[in-house]
Short mmCIF file of C-alpha atoms in Angstrom, two decimals:
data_model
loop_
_atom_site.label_atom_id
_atom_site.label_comp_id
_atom_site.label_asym_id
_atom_site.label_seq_id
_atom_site.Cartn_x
_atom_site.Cartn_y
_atom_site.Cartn_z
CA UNK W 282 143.66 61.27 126.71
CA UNK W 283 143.73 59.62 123.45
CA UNK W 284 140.82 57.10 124.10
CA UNK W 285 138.80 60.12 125.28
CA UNK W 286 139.59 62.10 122.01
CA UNK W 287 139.17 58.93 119.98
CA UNK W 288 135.60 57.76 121.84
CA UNK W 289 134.60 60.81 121.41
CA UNK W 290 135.10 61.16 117.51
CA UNK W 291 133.49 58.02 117.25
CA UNK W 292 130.26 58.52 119.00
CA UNK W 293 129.72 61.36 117.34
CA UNK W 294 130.59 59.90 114.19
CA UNK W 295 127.67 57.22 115.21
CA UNK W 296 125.32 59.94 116.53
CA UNK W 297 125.54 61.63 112.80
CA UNK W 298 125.12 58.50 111.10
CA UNK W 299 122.11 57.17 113.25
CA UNK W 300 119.99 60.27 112.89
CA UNK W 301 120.66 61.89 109.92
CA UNK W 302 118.10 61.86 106.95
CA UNK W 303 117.86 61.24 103.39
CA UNK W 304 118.44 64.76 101.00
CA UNK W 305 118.46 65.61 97.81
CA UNK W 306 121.51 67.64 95.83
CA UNK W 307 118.91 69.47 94.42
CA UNK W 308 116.11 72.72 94.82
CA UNK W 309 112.21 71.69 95.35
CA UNK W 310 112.17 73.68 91.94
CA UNK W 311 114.78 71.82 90.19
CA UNK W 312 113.07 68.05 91.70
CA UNK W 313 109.45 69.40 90.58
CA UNK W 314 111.13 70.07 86.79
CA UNK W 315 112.86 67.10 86.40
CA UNK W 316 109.82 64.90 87.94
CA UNK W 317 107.44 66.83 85.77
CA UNK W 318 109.51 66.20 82.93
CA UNK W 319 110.20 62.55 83.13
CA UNK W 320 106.36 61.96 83.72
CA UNK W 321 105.50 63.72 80.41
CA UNK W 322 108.30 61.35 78.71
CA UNK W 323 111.03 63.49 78.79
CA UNK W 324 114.43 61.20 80.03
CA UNK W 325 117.28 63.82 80.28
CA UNK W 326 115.88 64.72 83.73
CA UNK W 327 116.08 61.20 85.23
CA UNK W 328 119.95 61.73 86.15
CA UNK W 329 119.81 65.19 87.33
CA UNK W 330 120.44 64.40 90.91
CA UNK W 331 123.74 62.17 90.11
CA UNK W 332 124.64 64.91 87.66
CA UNK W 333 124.70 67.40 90.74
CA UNK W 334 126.60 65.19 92.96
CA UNK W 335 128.94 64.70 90.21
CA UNK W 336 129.63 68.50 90.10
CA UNK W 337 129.30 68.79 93.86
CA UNK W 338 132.54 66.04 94.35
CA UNK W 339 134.63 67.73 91.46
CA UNK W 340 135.94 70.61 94.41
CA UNK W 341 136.68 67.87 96.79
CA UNK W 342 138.53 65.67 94.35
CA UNK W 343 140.99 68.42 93.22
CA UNK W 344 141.51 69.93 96.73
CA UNK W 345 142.53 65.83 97.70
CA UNK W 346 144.52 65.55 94.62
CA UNK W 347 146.42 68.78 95.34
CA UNK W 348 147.00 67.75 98.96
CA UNK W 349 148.54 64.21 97.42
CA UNK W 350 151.08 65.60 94.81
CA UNK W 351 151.76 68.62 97.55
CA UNK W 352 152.62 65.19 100.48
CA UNK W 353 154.36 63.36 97.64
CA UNK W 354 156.60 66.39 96.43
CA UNK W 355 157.68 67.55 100.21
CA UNK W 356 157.60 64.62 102.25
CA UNK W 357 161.39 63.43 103.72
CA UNK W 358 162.74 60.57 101.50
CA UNK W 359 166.23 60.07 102.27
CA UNK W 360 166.83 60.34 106.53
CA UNK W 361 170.39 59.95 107.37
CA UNK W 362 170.76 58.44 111.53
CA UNK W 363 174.33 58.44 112.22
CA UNK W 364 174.22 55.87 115.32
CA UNK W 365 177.92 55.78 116.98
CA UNK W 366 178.72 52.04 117.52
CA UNK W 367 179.06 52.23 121.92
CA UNK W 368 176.83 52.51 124.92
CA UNK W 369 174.76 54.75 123.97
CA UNK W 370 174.82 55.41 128.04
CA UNK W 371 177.39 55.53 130.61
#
């Protein structure tokens, strides 16, 4: 059941990567502004679309570094197995 699960995951995985298509983090009316402006010398609009990805990743990195501190602070350190010295059975 595991291999299913796990073949499964991957060939989607594969069938996202295979046919997906190139985007933009932006509007058509935010690209046409910053194109316009960089054509009529303007360079503060040449980063634009790394600027938005920059602010688009900022939610994802908190929510990960939450998650981290939250599995650092609760996960079991110190596990005590008392093992009797014996058969363990008879």
């Amino acid at each position: 059941m595991k291999t299913i699960k796990y073949g499964v995951v991957v060939i989607c995985f594969l069938l996202s990567i295979t046919f997906s298509s190139n985007v933009e983090a932006q509007c058509s009316m935010c690209t046409l502004n910053a194109e316009n402006s960089v054509q009529h010398g303007n360079h503060q609009g040449k980063n634009l679309n790394k600027g938005i990805l920059y602010l688009l990743a900022m939610p994802y990195l908190a929510v990960g570094l939450i998650g981290f501190i939250w599995y650092k602070k609760y996960r079991k350190k110190d596990i005590l197995v008392d093992v009797k010295d014996g058969k363990l059975i008879d």
